[in-house]
GROMACS .gro file of C-alpha atoms in nm:
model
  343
    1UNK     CA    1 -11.231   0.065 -27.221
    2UNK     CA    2 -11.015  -0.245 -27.266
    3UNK     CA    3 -10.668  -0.189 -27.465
    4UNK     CA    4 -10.652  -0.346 -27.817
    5UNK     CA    5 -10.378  -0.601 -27.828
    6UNK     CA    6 -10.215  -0.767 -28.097
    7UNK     CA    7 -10.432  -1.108 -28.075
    8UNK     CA    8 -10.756  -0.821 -28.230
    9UNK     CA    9 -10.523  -0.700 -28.440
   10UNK     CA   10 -10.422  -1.029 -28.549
   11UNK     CA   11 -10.802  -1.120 -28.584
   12UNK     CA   12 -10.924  -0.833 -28.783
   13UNK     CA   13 -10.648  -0.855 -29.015
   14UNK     CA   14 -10.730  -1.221 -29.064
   15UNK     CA   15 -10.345  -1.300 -28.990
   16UNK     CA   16 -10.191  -1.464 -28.728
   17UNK     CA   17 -10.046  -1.314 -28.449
   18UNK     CA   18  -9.724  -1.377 -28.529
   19UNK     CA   19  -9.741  -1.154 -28.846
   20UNK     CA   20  -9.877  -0.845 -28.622
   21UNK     CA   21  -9.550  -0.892 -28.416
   22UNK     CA   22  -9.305  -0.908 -28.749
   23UNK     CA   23  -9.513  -0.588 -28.868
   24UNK     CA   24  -9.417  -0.375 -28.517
   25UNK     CA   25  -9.074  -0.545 -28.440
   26UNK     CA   26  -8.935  -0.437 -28.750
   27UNK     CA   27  -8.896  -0.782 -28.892
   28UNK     CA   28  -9.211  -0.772 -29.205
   29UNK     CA   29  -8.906  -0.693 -29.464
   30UNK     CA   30  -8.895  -1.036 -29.668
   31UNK     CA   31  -9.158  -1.214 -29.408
   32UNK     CA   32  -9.493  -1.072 -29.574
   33UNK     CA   33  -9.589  -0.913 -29.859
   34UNK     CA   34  -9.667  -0.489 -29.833
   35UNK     CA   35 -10.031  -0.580 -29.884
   36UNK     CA   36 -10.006  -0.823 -29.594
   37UNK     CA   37  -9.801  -0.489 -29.392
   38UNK     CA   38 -10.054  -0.282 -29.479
   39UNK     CA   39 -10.385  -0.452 -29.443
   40UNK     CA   40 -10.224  -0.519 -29.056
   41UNK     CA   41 -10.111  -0.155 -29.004
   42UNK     CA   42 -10.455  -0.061 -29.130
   43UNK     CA   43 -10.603  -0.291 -28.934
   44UNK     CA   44 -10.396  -0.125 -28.586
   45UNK     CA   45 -10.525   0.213 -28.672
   46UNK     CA   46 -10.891   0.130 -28.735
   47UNK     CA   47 -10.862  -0.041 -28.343
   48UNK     CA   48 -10.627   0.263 -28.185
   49UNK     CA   49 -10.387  -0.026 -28.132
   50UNK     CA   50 -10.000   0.109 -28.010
   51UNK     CA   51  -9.746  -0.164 -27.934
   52UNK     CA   52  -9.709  -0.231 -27.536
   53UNK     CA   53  -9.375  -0.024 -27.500
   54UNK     CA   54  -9.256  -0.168 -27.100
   55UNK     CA   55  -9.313  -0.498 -27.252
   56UNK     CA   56  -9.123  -0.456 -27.547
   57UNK     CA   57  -8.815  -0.296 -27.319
   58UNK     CA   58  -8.846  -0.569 -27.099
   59UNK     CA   59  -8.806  -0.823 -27.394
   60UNK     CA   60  -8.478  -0.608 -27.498
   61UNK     CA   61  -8.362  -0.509 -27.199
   62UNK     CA   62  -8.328  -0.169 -27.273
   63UNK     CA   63  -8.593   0.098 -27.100
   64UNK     CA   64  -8.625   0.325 -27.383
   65UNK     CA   65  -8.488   0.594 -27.201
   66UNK     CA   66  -8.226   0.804 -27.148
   67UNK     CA   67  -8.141   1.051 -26.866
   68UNK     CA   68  -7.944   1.394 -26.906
   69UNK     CA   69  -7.723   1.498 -26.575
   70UNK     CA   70  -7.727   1.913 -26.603
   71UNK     CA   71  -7.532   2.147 -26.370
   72UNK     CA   72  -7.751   2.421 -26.414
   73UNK     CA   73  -8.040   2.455 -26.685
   74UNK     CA   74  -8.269   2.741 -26.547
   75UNK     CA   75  -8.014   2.999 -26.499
   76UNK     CA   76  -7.802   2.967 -26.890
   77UNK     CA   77  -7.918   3.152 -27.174
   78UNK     CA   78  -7.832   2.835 -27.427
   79UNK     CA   79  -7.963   2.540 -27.212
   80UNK     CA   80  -8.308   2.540 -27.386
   81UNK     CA   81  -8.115   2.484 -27.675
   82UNK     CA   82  -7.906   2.166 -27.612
   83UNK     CA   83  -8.186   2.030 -27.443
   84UNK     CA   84  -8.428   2.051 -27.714
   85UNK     CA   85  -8.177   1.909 -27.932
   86UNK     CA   86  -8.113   1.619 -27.677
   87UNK     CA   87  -8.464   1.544 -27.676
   88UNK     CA   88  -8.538   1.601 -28.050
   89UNK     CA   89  -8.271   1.365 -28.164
   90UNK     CA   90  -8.374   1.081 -27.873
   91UNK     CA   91  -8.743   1.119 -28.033
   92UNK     CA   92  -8.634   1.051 -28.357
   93UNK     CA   93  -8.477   0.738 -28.239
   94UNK     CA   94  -8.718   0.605 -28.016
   95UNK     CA   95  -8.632   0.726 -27.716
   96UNK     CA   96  -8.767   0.994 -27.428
   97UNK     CA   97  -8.533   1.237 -27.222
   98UNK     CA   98  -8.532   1.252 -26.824
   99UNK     CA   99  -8.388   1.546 -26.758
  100UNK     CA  100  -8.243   1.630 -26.415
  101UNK     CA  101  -8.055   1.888 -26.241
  102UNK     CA  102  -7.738   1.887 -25.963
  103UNK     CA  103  -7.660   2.241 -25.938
  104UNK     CA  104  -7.346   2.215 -25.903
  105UNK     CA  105  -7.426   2.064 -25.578
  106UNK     CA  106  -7.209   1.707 -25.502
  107UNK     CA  107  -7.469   1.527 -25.303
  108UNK     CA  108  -7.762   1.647 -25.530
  109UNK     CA  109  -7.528   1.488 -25.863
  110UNK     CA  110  -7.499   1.185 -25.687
  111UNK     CA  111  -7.838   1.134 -25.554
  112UNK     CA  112  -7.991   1.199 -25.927
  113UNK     CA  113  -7.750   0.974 -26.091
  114UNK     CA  114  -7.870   0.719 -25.816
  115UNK     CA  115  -8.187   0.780 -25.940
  116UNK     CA  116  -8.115   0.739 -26.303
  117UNK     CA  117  -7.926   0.419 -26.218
  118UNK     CA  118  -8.248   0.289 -26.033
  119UNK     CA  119  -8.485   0.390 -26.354
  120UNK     CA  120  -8.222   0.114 -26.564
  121UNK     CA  121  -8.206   0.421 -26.861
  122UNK     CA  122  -8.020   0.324 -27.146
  123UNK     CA  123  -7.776   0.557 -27.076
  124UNK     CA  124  -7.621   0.915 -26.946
  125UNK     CA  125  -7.576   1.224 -27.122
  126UNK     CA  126  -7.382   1.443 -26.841
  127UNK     CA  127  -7.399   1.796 -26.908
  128UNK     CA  128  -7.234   2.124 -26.814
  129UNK     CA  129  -7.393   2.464 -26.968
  130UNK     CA  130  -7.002   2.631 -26.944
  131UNK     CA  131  -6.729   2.473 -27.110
  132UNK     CA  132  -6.524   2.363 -26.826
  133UNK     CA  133  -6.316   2.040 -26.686
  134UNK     CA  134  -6.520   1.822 -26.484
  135UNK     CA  135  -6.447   1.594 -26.239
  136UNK     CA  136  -6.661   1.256 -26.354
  137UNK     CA  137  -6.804   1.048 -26.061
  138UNK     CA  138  -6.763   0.682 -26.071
  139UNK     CA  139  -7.108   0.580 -26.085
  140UNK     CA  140  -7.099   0.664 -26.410
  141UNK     CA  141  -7.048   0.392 -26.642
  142UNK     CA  142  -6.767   0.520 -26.951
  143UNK     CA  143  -6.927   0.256 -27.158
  144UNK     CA  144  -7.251   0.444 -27.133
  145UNK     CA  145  -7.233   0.802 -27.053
  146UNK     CA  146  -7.137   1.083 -27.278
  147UNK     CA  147  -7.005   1.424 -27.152
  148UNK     CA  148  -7.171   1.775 -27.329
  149UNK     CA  149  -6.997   2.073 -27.334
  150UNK     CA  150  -6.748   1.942 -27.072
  151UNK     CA  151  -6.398   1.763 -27.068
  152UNK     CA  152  -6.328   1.484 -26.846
  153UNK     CA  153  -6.047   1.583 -26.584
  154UNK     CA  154  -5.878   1.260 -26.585
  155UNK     CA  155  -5.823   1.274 -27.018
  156UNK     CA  156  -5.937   0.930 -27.212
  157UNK     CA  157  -6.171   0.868 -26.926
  158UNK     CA  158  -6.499   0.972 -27.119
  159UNK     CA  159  -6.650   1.065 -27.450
  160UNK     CA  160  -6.711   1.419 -27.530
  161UNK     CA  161  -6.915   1.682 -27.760
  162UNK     CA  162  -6.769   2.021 -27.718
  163UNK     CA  163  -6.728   2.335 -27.965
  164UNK     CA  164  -6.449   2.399 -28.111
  165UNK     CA  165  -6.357   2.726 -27.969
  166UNK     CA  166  -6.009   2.748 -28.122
  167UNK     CA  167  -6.130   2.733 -28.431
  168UNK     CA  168  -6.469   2.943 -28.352
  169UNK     CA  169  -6.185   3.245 -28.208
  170UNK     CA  170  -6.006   3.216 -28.565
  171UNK     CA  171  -6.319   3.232 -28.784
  172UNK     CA  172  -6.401   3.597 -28.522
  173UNK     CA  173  -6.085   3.751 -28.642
  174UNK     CA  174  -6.092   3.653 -29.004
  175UNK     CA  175  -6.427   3.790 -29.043
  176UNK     CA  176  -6.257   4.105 -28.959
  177UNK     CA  177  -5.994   4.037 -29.199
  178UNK     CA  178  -6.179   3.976 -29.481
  179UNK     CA  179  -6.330   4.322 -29.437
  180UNK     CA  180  -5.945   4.426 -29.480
  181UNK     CA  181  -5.878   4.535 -29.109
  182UNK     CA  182  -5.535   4.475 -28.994
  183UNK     CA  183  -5.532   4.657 -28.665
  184UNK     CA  184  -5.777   4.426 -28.469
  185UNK     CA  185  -5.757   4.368 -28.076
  186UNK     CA  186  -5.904   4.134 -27.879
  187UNK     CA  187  -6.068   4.211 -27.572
  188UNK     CA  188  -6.093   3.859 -27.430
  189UNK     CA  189  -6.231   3.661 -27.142
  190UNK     CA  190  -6.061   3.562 -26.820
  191UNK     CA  191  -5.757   3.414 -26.799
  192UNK     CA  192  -5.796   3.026 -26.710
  193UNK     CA  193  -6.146   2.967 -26.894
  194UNK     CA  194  -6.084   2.660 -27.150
  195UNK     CA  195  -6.349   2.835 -27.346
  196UNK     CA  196  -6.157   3.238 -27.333
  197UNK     CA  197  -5.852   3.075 -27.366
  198UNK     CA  198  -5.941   2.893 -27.667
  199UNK     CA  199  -6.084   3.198 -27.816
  200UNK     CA  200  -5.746   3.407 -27.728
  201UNK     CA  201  -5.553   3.124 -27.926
  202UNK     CA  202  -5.798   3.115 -28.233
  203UNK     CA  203  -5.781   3.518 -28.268
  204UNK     CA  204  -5.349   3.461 -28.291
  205UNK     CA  205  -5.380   3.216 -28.494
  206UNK     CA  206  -5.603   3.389 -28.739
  207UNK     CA  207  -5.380   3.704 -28.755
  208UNK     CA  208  -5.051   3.472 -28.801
  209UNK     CA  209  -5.164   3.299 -29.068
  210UNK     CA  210  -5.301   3.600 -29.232
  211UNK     CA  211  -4.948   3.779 -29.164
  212UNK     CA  212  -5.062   4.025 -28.921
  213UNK     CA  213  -4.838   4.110 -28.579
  214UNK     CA  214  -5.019   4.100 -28.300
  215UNK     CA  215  -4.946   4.378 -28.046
  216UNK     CA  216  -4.964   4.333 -27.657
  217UNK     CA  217  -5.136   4.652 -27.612
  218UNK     CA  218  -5.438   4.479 -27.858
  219UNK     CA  219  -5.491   4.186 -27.634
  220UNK     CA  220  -5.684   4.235 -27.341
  221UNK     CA  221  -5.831   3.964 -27.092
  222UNK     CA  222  -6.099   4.082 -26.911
  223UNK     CA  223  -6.429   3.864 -26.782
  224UNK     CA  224  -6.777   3.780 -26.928
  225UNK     CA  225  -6.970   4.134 -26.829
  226UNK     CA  226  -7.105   4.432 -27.013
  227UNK     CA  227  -6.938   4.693 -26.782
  228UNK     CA  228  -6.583   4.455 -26.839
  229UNK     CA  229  -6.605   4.519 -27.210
  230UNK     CA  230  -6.659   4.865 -27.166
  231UNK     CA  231  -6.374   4.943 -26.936
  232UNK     CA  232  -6.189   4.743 -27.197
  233UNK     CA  233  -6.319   4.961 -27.462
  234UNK     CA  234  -6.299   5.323 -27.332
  235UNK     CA  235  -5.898   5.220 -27.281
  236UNK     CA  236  -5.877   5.033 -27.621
  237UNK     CA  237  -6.057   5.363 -27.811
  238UNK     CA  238  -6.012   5.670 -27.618
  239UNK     CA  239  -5.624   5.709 -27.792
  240UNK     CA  240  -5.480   5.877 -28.076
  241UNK     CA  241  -5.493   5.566 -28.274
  242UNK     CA  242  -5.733   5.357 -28.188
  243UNK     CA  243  -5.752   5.005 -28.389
  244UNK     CA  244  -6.044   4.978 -28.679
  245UNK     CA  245  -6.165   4.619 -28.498
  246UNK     CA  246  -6.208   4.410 -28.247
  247UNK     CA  247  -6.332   4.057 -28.170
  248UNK     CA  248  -6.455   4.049 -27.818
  249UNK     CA  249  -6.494   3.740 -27.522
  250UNK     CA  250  -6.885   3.734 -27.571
  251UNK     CA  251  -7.187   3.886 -27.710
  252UNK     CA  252  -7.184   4.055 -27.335
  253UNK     CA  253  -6.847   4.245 -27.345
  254UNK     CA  254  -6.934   4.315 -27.714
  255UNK     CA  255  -7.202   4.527 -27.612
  256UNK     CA  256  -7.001   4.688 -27.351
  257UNK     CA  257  -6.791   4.793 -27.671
  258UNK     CA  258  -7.066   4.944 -27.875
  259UNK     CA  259  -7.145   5.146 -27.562
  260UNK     CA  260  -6.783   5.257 -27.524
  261UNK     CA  261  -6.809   5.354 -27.872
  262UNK     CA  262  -7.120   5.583 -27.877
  263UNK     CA  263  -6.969   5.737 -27.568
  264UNK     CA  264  -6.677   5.839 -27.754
  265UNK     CA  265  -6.880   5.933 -28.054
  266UNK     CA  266  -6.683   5.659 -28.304
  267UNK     CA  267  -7.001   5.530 -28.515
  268UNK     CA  268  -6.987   5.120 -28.586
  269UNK     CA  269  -6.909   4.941 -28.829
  270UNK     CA  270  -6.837   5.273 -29.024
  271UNK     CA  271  -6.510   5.373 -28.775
  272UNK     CA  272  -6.527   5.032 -28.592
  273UNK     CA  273  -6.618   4.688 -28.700
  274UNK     CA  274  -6.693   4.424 -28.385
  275UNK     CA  275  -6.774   4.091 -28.347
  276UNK     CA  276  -6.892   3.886 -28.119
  277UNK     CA  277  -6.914   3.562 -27.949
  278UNK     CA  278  -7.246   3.301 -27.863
  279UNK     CA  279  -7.491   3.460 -28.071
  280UNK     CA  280  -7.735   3.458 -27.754
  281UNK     CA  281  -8.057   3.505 -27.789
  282UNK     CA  282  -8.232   3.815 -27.741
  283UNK     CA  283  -7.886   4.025 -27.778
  284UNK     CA  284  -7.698   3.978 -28.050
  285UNK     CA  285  -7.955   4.022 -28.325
  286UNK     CA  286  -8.158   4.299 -28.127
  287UNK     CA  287  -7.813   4.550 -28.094
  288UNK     CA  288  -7.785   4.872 -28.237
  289UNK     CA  289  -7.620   4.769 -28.505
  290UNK     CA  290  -7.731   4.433 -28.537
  291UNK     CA  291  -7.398   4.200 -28.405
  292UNK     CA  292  -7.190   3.994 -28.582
  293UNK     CA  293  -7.064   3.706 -28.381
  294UNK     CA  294  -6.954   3.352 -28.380
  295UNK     CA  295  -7.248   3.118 -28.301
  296UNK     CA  296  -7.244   2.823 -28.029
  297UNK     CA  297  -7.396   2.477 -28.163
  298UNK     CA  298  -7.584   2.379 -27.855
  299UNK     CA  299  -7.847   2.239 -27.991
  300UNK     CA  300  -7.652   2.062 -28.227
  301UNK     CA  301  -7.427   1.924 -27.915
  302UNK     CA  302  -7.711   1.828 -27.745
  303UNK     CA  303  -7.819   1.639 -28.069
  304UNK     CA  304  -7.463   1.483 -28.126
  305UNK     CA  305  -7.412   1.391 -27.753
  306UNK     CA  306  -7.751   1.165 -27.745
  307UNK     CA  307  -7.692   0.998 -28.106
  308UNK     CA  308  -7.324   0.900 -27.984
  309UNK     CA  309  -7.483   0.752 -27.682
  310UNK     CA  310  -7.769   0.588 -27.845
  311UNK     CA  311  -7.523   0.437 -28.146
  312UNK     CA  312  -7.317   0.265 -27.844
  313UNK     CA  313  -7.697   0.154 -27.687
  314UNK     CA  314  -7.845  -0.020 -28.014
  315UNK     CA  315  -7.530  -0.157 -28.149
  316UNK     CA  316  -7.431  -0.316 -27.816
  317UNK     CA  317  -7.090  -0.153 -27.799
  318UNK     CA  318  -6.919   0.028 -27.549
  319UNK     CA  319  -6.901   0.418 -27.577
  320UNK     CA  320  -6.606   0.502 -27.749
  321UNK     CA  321  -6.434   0.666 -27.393
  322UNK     CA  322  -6.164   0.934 -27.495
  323UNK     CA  323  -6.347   1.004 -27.797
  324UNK     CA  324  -6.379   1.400 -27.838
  325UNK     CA  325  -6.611   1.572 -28.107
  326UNK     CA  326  -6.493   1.908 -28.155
  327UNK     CA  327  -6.810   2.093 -28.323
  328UNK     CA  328  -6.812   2.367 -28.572
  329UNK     CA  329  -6.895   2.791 -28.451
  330UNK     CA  330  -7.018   2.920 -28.764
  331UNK     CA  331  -7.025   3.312 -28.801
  332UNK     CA  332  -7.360   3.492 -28.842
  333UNK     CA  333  -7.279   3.789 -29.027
  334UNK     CA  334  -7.453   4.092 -28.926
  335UNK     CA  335  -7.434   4.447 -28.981
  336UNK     CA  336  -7.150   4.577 -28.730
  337UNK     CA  337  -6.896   4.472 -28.977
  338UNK     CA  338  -6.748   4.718 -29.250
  339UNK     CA  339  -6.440   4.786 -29.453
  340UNK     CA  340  -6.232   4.958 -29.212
  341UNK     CA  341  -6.241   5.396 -29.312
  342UNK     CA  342  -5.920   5.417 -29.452
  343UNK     CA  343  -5.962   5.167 -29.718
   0.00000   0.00000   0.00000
């Protein structure tokens, strides 16, 4: 069947076809009247008409899409998430997602962003599904490429979305403090992790400000793992005083903790109140009890990364390089939370 085009359109509207292209370019605002918009829009539908997209990118030079550099999507819990928000908020603006993958492989990052480069999209969202440092390559243009969940290695070189860990670290402890514990430790990721670190500096921050001394023997840095936080645990628990809370490096080593706990026969949150970090998905909320924990935004940085990009794209500016977003971890209170016994 032959494709309706905007000469039929045009014709069945009884306008010319100059009107049909104000009506689908955007420009019918103070150029016809709404009955003049609507008897052509009408007129589109009854005929299936849909605006030739190529030709239209052609006539702006812009492709209409954009492509998204991952590390590694199949094997992260959250990278559904910030890809689903990367594509969601591209939608909404027009635009469609080609997603590809490096895996952490050198030649396969630089073959796919030759690839990308070759498809002319709009522009690069270059993403890493761990917080970490990354070392940008040079075929990819500042002025359009923005980094997700990843830092540029040389600093100003790049715009960023991240979380804001810090501040994700201090809103773990304080939900502990606002259930009046003051003996809280902090069994923490690995030393060197921008993301562990960050936490580690949030949880002293919250007790300083909140007047409380932290102790050496509360602060341990351990990895990511289940049987890490456990380890942690059985030396954190199995004393004569034990403290009434801890924040933990992850949802993972938070469950090591609750099984540290039933081992040693201290219930939770009545002896022991814990919280989390990540809020991942088919853990947190399926624990016995249910976990409180500090949630990461992905979706919301894959949402943020795509409308900084696409802000630079329409309005002809550069990306803003050295620009970093720093994006809110809310808590999701949950049940393993209490007022500690002795209060």
């Amino acid at each position: 069947m032959k494709r309706p085009t905007a000469r039929d359109v045009a014709q069945l509207a009884g306008v010319s076809r100059a009107a049909v292209s104000f009506v689908f370019s955007g420009r019918a605002e103070g150029n016809l009247s709404a009955r003049t918009q609507r008897r052509i829009k009408e007129a589109a539908d009854t005929l299936g008409y849909r605006p030739d997209e190529v030709a239209r990118s052609l006539r702006a030079r812009r492709t209409g899409v954009i492509g998204m550099l991952s590390d590694s999507i199949a094997t992260s819990p959250f990278a559904g998430r910030m890809v689903l928000g990367a594509m969601e908020a591209a939608r909404a603006r027009g635009h469609q997602v080609l997603l590809m993958e490096s895996g952490s492989d050198g030649a396969a990052e630089a073959e796919a962003i030759a690839e990308l480069r070759a498809r002319r999209v709009d522009g690069i969202v270059c993403a890493a599904m761990d917080l970490s440092t990354k070392d940008i390559p040079e075929a990819l243009d500042p002025a359009r490429t923005v980094l997700a969940n990843c830092l540029p290695g040389k600093e100003g070189s790049y715009a960023a979305v991240v979380t804001d860990e810090r501040a994700g670290g201090r809103s773990a402890v304080e939900a502990l403090l606002a259930a009046g514990h003051r003996d809280i430790a902090l069994v923490g990721g690995p030393k060197g992790n921008i993301a562990a670190d960050d936490r580690a500096l949030g949880f002293t921050d919250g007790m300083r400000a909140a007047g409380v001394k932290v102790l050496a023997r509360r602060r341990l840095r351990v990895g990511w793992q289940i049987d890490e936080g456990y380890a942690a645990a059985l030396r954190l628990l199995d004393t004569a005083t034990p403290p009434t809370g801890v924040v933990c490096a992850n949802d993972r080593v938070a469950t090591g903790v609750l099984l540290a706990a039933a081992r040693l026969g201290i219930p939770v949150p009545e002896r022991l109140s814990v919280v989390g970090y990540d809020d991942q998905d088919q853990m947190a909320a399926h624990l016995v009890p249910a976990l409180t924990t500090v949630a990461l935004p992905h979706h919301a940085m894959g949402a943020r990364a795509v409308d900084t990009l696409l802000d630079a794209v329409e309005s002809g500016e550069p990306v803003a390089a050295g620009r970093v977003q720093r994006l809110e971890c809310p808590v999701v209170t949950r049940a393993s939370v209490a007022a500690p016994a002795e209060a």
